[in-house]
Tab-separated table of C-alpha atoms in Angstrom:
chain	number	residue	atom	x	y	z
A	1	MET	CA	115.345	243.137	99.428
A	2	THR	CA	119.056	243.108	98.144
A	3	ALA	CA	121.641	241.725	100.281
A	4	ALA	CA	124.437	243.935	101.247
A	5	SER	CA	127.412	243.337	99.536
A	6	SER	CA	130.663	242.187	101.332
A	7	PRO	CA	133.188	245.050	101.868
A	8	ARG	CA	136.307	244.869	99.405
A	9	HIS	CA	139.728	244.992	101.326
A	10	LYS	CA	142.306	247.238	99.810
A	11	ARG	CA	145.202	245.661	98.413
A	12	SER	CA	147.530	248.613	98.758
A	13	GLY	CA	148.686	247.315	102.601
A	14	LEU	CA	149.915	244.281	100.892
A	15	PHE	CA	152.437	246.030	98.926
A	16	ALA	CA	153.946	248.500	101.692
A	17	PRO	CA	156.245	246.137	103.160
A	18	ILE	CA	157.431	245.051	99.701
A	19	GLY	CA	157.899	248.732	99.006
A	20	LEU	CA	159.829	249.412	102.192
A	21	PHE	CA	162.112	246.394	101.591
A	22	LEU	CA	162.932	247.816	98.128
A	23	ILE	CA	163.638	251.267	99.421
A	24	VAL	CA	166.183	249.600	102.084
A	25	LEU	CA	167.492	247.461	99.528
A	26	VAL	CA	168.552	250.373	97.153
A	27	GLY	CA	169.753	252.762	99.930
A	28	TRP	CA	171.991	249.638	101.468
A	29	SER	CA	173.366	248.870	97.992
A	30	VAL	CA	174.104	252.656	97.420
A	31	TRP	CA	175.926	252.468	100.706
A	32	TRP	CA	177.911	249.340	99.764
A	33	PHE	CA	179.026	250.533	96.434
A	34	VAL	CA	180.108	254.011	98.090
A	35	LEU	CA	182.071	252.018	100.705
A	36	ALA	CA	183.614	249.701	98.199
A	37	GLY	CA	184.747	252.556	96.110
A	38	GLN	CA	186.316	254.286	99.134
A	39	VAL	CA	188.172	251.181	100.199
A	40	ARG	CA	189.622	250.747	96.524
A	41	SER	CA	190.535	254.257	96.449
A	42	GLN	CA	192.300	253.968	99.710
A	43	LEU	CA	194.220	251.143	98.822
A	44	ASP	CA	195.397	252.754	95.470
A	45	GLN	CA	196.656	255.726	97.687
A	46	ARG	CA	198.343	253.436	100.196
A	47	VAL	CA	199.946	251.305	97.539
A	48	GLU	CA	201.502	254.592	95.533
A	49	ALA	CA	202.815	255.901	98.955
A	50	MET	CA	204.535	252.419	99.463
A	51	ARG	CA	206.138	252.969	95.993
A	52	ALA	CA	207.002	256.383	96.686
A	53	GLY	CA	208.815	255.216	99.733
A	54	GLY	CA	211.104	252.732	98.116
A	55	TRP	CA	208.654	249.541	98.148
A	56	ASP	CA	207.958	247.474	95.239
A	57	VAL	CA	204.289	246.611	95.207
A	58	ASN	CA	202.779	244.361	92.288
A	59	TYR	CA	199.523	242.319	91.889
A	60	THR	CA	197.189	241.294	89.244
A	61	GLY	CA	193.161	240.903	88.746
A	62	LEU	CA	192.303	243.104	91.776
A	63	GLY	CA	188.692	243.158	92.084
A	64	THR	CA	185.820	243.902	94.552
A	65	SER	CA	183.171	241.683	95.568
A	66	GLY	CA	181.116	240.722	98.529
A	67	TRP	CA	177.507	242.505	98.196
A	68	PRO	CA	175.425	242.748	100.056
A	69	PHE	CA	177.023	242.012	103.441
A	70	ARG	CA	180.640	242.049	102.943
A	71	VAL	CA	183.248	244.356	101.058
A	72	ARG	CA	185.946	241.678	99.768
A	73	LEU	CA	189.195	242.916	97.854
A	74	GLY	CA	190.893	239.879	96.015
A	75	ALA	CA	193.977	240.014	93.847
A	76	GLU	CA	196.315	237.303	92.338
A	77	ASN	CA	200.044	237.290	92.069
A	78	VAL	CA	200.776	239.471	95.031
A	79	SER	CA	204.287	240.540	95.751
A	80	ILE	CA	205.498	242.915	98.361
A	81	THR	CA	209.290	243.754	98.672
A	82	ALA	CA	210.603	246.431	101.301
A	83	PRO	CA	213.296	248.298	100.753
A	84	SER	CA	215.628	245.978	102.840
A	85	GLY	CA	214.710	243.136	100.521
A	86	LEU	CA	212.504	241.436	102.767
A	87	ALA	CA	209.550	240.407	100.533
A	88	VAL	CA	206.492	238.336	100.620
A	89	ALA	CA	204.619	236.633	97.738
A	90	ALA	CA	201.253	235.104	97.401
A	91	PRO	CA	199.428	233.497	94.299
A	92	ASP	CA	195.999	234.503	95.967
A	93	LEU	CA	195.108	236.977	98.657
A	94	ALA	CA	191.952	238.641	99.954
A	95	ALA	CA	190.835	240.963	102.365
A	96	GLU	CA	187.134	241.238	103.672
A	97	ALA	CA	185.359	243.317	106.403
A	98	ASN	CA	181.479	243.287	107.279
A	99	ALA	CA	180.034	246.185	105.318
A	100	TRP	CA	178.374	247.383	108.526
A	101	ASN	CA	181.783	247.275	110.375
A	102	PRO	CA	184.474	248.381	108.013
A	103	ASP	CA	186.902	248.911	111.169
A	104	LYS	CA	187.827	245.234	111.127
A	105	TRP	CA	189.436	243.481	108.306
A	106	VAL	CA	190.378	239.747	107.823
A	107	LEU	CA	193.096	238.902	105.674
A	108	ILE	CA	193.334	235.562	103.842
A	109	VAL	CA	196.377	233.761	102.208
A	110	GLY	CA	194.581	231.139	99.834
A	111	ASP	CA	197.494	229.324	98.598
A	112	GLY	CA	200.499	229.872	100.771
A	113	LEU	CA	203.104	232.393	100.389
A	114	VAL	CA	206.783	232.692	99.845
A	115	LEU	CA	208.928	234.835	102.243
A	116	THR	CA	212.136	236.207	100.798
A	117	ARG	CA	214.953	236.722	103.720
A	118	PRO	CA	217.824	239.111	102.690
A	119	GLY	CA	221.019	237.060	102.064
A	120	LYS	CA	219.246	233.954	102.893
A	121	GLY	CA	217.002	233.111	99.988
A	122	LYS	CA	213.142	232.034	99.901
A	123	VAL	CA	210.983	229.822	101.869
A	124	ALA	CA	207.636	228.611	100.803
A	125	VAL	CA	205.021	228.423	103.795
A	126	ARG	CA	201.919	226.401	103.285
A	127	GLY	CA	199.349	225.413	106.026
A	128	ARG	CA	195.752	224.748	106.834
A	129	PHE	CA	195.133	228.214	106.845
A	130	ILE	CA	197.363	231.328	106.983
A	131	ARG	CA	195.404	234.656	108.084
A	132	ALA	CA	195.727	238.021	109.741
A	133	SER	CA	193.192	240.182	111.106
A	134	VAL	CA	193.486	244.030	112.004
A	135	HIS	CA	190.696	246.313	113.896
A	136	GLY	CA	190.437	249.267	115.503
A	137	LEU	CA	191.833	251.259	112.576
A	138	THR	CA	190.663	254.583	113.956
A	139	GLN	CA	192.888	253.907	117.069
A	140	ARG	CA	196.654	255.342	117.404
A	141	TRP	CA	197.644	251.838	117.230
A	142	PRO	CA	195.230	248.969	115.913
A	143	ASN	CA	195.069	245.352	117.280
A	144	VAL	CA	196.847	242.944	114.907
A	145	ALA	CA	196.672	239.181	115.022
A	146	VAL	CA	198.541	236.881	112.320
A	147	GLU	CA	197.855	233.087	112.892
A	148	MET	CA	199.202	230.266	111.003
A	149	ALA	CA	197.666	226.556	111.427
A	150	ASP	CA	199.922	223.589	110.771
A	151	PRO	CA	202.348	225.625	108.827
A	152	GLU	CA	205.063	223.646	106.697
A	153	PHE	CA	208.278	225.674	105.780
A	154	THR	CA	210.201	224.559	102.611
A	155	SER	CA	213.189	226.246	101.582
A	156	HIS	CA	213.885	227.017	98.000
A	157	GLU	CA	216.770	225.487	96.146
A	158	GLY	CA	220.075	227.475	96.721
A	159	SER	CA	218.522	229.141	99.864
A	160	GLU	CA	219.685	228.789	103.412
A	161	VAL	CA	217.625	225.915	105.121
A	162	PHE	CA	215.080	227.356	107.361
A	163	PRO	CA	215.402	225.879	111.078
A	164	ILE	CA	212.009	224.975	111.385
A	165	SER	CA	210.171	222.303	109.139
A	166	ARG	CA	206.775	222.637	110.515
A	167	ALA	CA	204.827	223.496	113.673
A	168	GLY	CA	201.200	223.233	115.141
A	169	LYS	CA	200.551	227.056	115.338
A	170	VAL	CA	202.242	230.139	114.695
A	171	GLU	CA	200.727	233.539	116.289
A	172	LEU	CA	201.813	236.884	116.740
A	173	TYR	CA	199.708	239.361	118.236
A	174	LEU	CA	199.816	243.425	118.717
A	175	ARG	CA	197.721	245.555	120.589
A	176	PRO	CA	198.067	249.198	122.309
A	177	HIS	CA	200.014	248.939	125.353
A	178	LEU	CA	197.889	248.328	128.620
A	179	ALA	CA	198.922	250.677	131.162
A	180	PRO	CA	197.185	253.456	133.290
A	181	ALA	CA	196.629	256.658	131.561
A	182	GLY	CA	199.522	259.293	132.080
A	183	THR	CA	202.089	256.434	132.371
A	184	PRO	CA	205.293	257.686	130.684
A	185	GLY	CA	205.535	256.107	127.061
A	186	VAL	CA	202.091	254.635	126.721
A	187	ASP	CA	201.065	256.334	124.134
A	188	THR	CA	204.098	255.243	121.888
A	189	SER	CA	204.333	251.766	122.971
A	190	VAL	CA	202.632	248.233	122.032
A	191	ASP	CA	202.184	244.988	123.502
A	192	LEU	CA	203.675	242.218	121.507
A	193	LEU	CA	202.888	238.602	122.222
A	194	PHE	CA	204.477	235.653	119.914
A	195	ARG	CA	203.669	231.879	120.338
A	196	LEU	CA	205.465	228.796	118.346
A	197	ILE	CA	203.651	225.889	119.450
A	198	ASP	CA	204.824	222.237	118.614
A	199	ALA	CA	207.568	223.336	116.361
A	200	GLU	CA	209.701	220.472	114.833
A	201	GLY	CA	213.394	221.396	113.557
A	202	ARG	CA	215.253	220.199	110.417
A	203	PRO	CA	217.133	216.853	110.647
A	204	GLY	CA	220.758	217.698	112.089
A	205	GLY	CA	219.677	221.360	112.836
A	206	PRO	CA	219.540	223.319	116.317
A	207	VAL	CA	215.994	222.914	116.962
A	208	GLU	CA	215.812	219.382	116.576
A	209	GLY	CA	219.096	219.221	118.510
A	210	MET	CA	217.473	221.230	121.530
A	211	ALA	CA	214.375	219.298	121.423
A	212	ARG	CA	215.876	215.947	121.245
A	213	ASN	CA	213.574	214.717	118.290
A	214	GLY	CA	210.885	216.169	120.681
A	215	LYS	CA	209.052	219.538	119.873
A	216	LEU	CA	209.859	223.026	120.778
A	217	THR	CA	207.107	225.556	122.049
A	218	ALA	CA	207.945	229.202	122.886
A	219	GLN	CA	205.849	232.142	123.964
A	220	ILE	CA	207.273	235.484	124.365
A	221	GLU	CA	205.515	238.738	125.545
A	222	THR	CA	207.076	242.124	125.729
A	223	VAL	CA	206.483	245.973	125.661
A	224	VAL	CA	207.710	247.511	122.332
A	225	GLU	CA	208.613	251.210	123.265
A	226	ASP	CA	208.838	253.994	120.709
A	227	ALA	CA	206.993	252.010	118.511
A	228	ASP	CA	206.100	255.049	116.391
A	229	GLN	CA	209.508	254.714	115.158
A	230	LEU	CA	208.971	251.447	113.234
A	231	GLN	CA	208.444	253.263	109.886
A	232	GLY	CA	210.330	254.795	107.101
A	233	ALA	CA	211.933	251.747	106.141
A	234	ASP	CA	215.518	251.752	104.550
A	235	ALA	CA	217.723	249.095	103.447
A	236	ALA	CA	218.207	247.835	106.925
A	237	GLY	CA	214.551	247.586	107.700
A	238	VAL	CA	212.054	249.349	109.950
A	239	PHE	CA	214.118	247.928	113.189
A	240	ALA	CA	217.238	249.819	112.123
A	241	ALA	CA	215.293	253.324	112.462
A	242	TRP	CA	213.636	252.174	115.512
A	243	THR	CA	216.891	251.207	117.129
A	244	ARG	CA	218.677	254.274	116.050
A	245	ALA	CA	216.044	256.351	117.732
A	246	GLY	CA	216.501	254.364	121.298
A	247	GLY	CA	213.737	251.682	120.570
A	248	ARG	CA	213.686	248.769	123.366
A	249	PHE	CA	211.762	245.645	124.301
A	250	THR	CA	210.934	246.018	127.941
A	251	ALA	CA	209.080	243.733	130.655
A	252	VAL	CA	210.205	240.664	128.427
A	253	ARG	CA	208.547	237.533	129.886
A	254	GLY	CA	208.205	233.893	128.360
A	255	GLU	CA	208.239	230.056	128.574
A	256	LEU	CA	210.116	227.560	126.500
A	257	SER	CA	209.937	224.010	126.182
A	258	ALA	CA	212.073	221.685	124.142
A	259	GLY	CA	211.585	217.828	124.631
A	260	GLU	CA	212.339	217.315	128.536
A	261	SER	CA	213.876	220.757	129.073
A	262	ARG	CA	211.624	223.523	130.332
A	263	ALA	CA	212.317	227.226	131.100
A	264	THR	CA	210.483	230.424	132.087
A	265	LEU	CA	212.466	233.605	131.018
A	266	SER	CA	212.450	237.172	132.069
A	267	SER	CA	214.218	240.451	131.098
A	268	ASP	CA	213.694	243.929	132.083
A	269	VAL	CA	215.317	245.432	128.842
A	270	LEU	CA	216.544	244.264	125.464
A	271	SER	CA	217.715	246.134	122.613
A	272	ALA	CA	219.507	245.967	119.316
A	273	ALA	CA	223.217	246.745	118.615
A	274	PRO	CA	224.089	249.015	115.488
A	275	ASP	CA	224.421	245.565	113.695
A	276	GLY	CA	220.906	244.434	114.386
A	277	ARG	CA	221.948	241.710	116.910
A	278	LEU	CA	220.101	241.411	120.200
A	279	GLN	CA	221.883	242.567	123.045
A	280	GLY	CA	220.971	242.546	126.866
A	281	THR	CA	220.597	239.970	129.633
A	282	VAL	CA	217.566	237.035	129.942
A	283	SER	CA	217.426	235.357	133.369
A	284	LEU	CA	216.084	231.710	132.968
A	285	GLN	CA	214.508	229.364	135.530
A	286	ALA	CA	215.219	226.024	133.858
A	287	VAL	CA	214.198	222.698	134.380
A	288	LYS	CA	216.306	220.011	132.783
A	289	PRO	CA	218.277	222.228	130.637
A	290	MET	CA	221.394	219.964	130.045
A	291	ALA	CA	219.132	217.834	127.666
A	292	ALA	CA	218.667	220.762	125.243
A	293	ILE	CA	222.045	222.170	125.902
A	294	ALA	CA	223.855	218.876	124.962
A	295	GLY	CA	221.379	218.387	122.130
A	296	LEU	CA	222.368	221.934	120.542
A	297	ALA	CA	225.969	220.972	121.111
A	298	GLY	CA	225.730	217.841	119.139
A	299	SER	CA	223.770	219.196	116.442
A	300	GLY	CA	225.134	219.561	112.789
A	301	ALA	CA	224.049	223.214	112.280
A	302	GLY	CA	227.157	225.606	111.226
A	303	SER	CA	225.788	228.437	113.187
A	304	VAL	CA	226.085	226.456	116.620
A	305	ASN	CA	229.539	226.814	118.496
A	306	ARG	CA	230.055	223.352	119.305
A	307	VAL	CA	232.860	223.985	121.843
A	308	GLY	CA	231.108	226.538	123.524
A	309	ALA	CA	227.795	224.486	123.794
A	310	ALA	CA	229.827	221.515	124.974
A	311	GLY	CA	231.380	223.655	127.738
A	312	ALA	CA	228.116	225.047	128.969
A	313	ALA	CA	226.677	221.441	128.767
A	314	ALA	CA	229.427	220.272	130.805
A	315	ALA	CA	229.037	223.039	133.358
A	316	THR	CA	225.261	222.375	133.610
A	317	ALA	CA	226.052	218.706	134.319
A	318	VAL	CA	228.615	219.674	136.973
A	319	ARG	CA	225.739	221.217	138.990
A	320	GLY	CA	223.514	218.282	138.591
A	321	ASP	CA	220.548	220.317	139.281
A	322	ASP	CA	217.027	219.533	137.689
A	323	ASP	CA	215.893	223.140	138.343
A	324	MET	CA	218.357	225.803	138.357
A	325	ALA	CA	218.808	229.552	137.661
A	326	LEU	CA	220.741	230.601	134.256
A	327	GLU	CA	221.468	233.590	132.461
A	328	LEU	CA	221.763	234.042	128.698
A	329	THR	CA	223.787	237.284	127.627
A	330	PHE	CA	223.455	238.764	124.228
A	331	ARG	CA	226.628	240.774	123.511
A	332	ASP	CA	229.128	241.347	120.679
A	333	GLY	CA	226.664	239.484	118.399
A	334	ARG	CA	226.835	236.194	120.021
A	335	THR	CA	224.807	234.375	122.730
A	336	PHE	CA	226.598	233.321	126.018
A	337	LEU	CA	225.320	230.950	128.560
A	338	GLY	CA	227.607	232.070	131.524
A	339	PRO	CA	231.113	232.325	129.963
A	340	PHE	CA	230.378	230.220	127.015
A	341	ALA	CA	229.499	231.416	123.438
A	342	ILE	CA	227.181	228.989	121.975
A	343	VAL	CA	225.213	230.683	119.128
A	344	PRO	CA	224.976	234.014	117.209
A	345	ALA	CA	222.740	236.659	119.005
A	346	PRO	CA	219.410	236.955	117.304
A	347	LYS	CA	219.329	239.419	114.432
A	348	LEU	CA	216.556	242.012	113.853
A	349	PHE	CA	217.727	243.600	111.001
């Protein structure tokens, strides 16, 4: 009697998962290369549109990488110059996004950058990291975040000295304006938040004078109305077109600290004059403001009106309050504390 032979197992079942994996891999790879091609094409179109609008955009070594999970665009010797003359240059720049979520991009500056300020020259910026992120590209206004960690600012020879030498952090955030649907202007406004943390001034400069060898920290938030007019840059910059269209900063709120001095600030409306200087009134609730004002008056900065700053310091000392209400007024291109002109008004363009 012959023993029954044992059944033979089919091996085809072992290859099914491998085949499925290969199919998925090929399909994903096709998707990745299509996406990378679309991103590259859109970038080329955007660059050409900027050049047609008067911008100067240059780069070398543009390449695509990141397969299989990321799409990464990298370029070297990048320089972008606006019609106003404002420019930024970086030896190494990359932008990347997850292949499954191309709606969110992160921009990374690999080896610092150089900022050119019209009429003031160049300043090099280096830090632990410099990066930006953009997401919600399908929204009317995307969410934008710019972050610098431990940045250091070095003015080039022959350029105007940058008022800050270094900081702990610099952050800028933009998002669609948060307000109930139907609120007037909600569709054309954006929220802006700026943070400057633990900034150190240049020796003898206004920031060092205000902080009394301490550090300056500022947080400002506001609503930018008519943000859709921040376009069509001309020789004066995007803020010029925005100002001509009636653009304003509303619901301005913030906090400042400089050495021992502290202040909270608020303003209903600020705007820019035709010359680009800020105009409007800011209310301050200040703690020990005399130290900052006196330090500003004693600084060696040419932009400081020492007579006006000294008068403001004396008037503050007469009041003798540690906690007092003050008003800063921007008008005629100058910043007034009460009746005393102390420094030029901030310039937007």
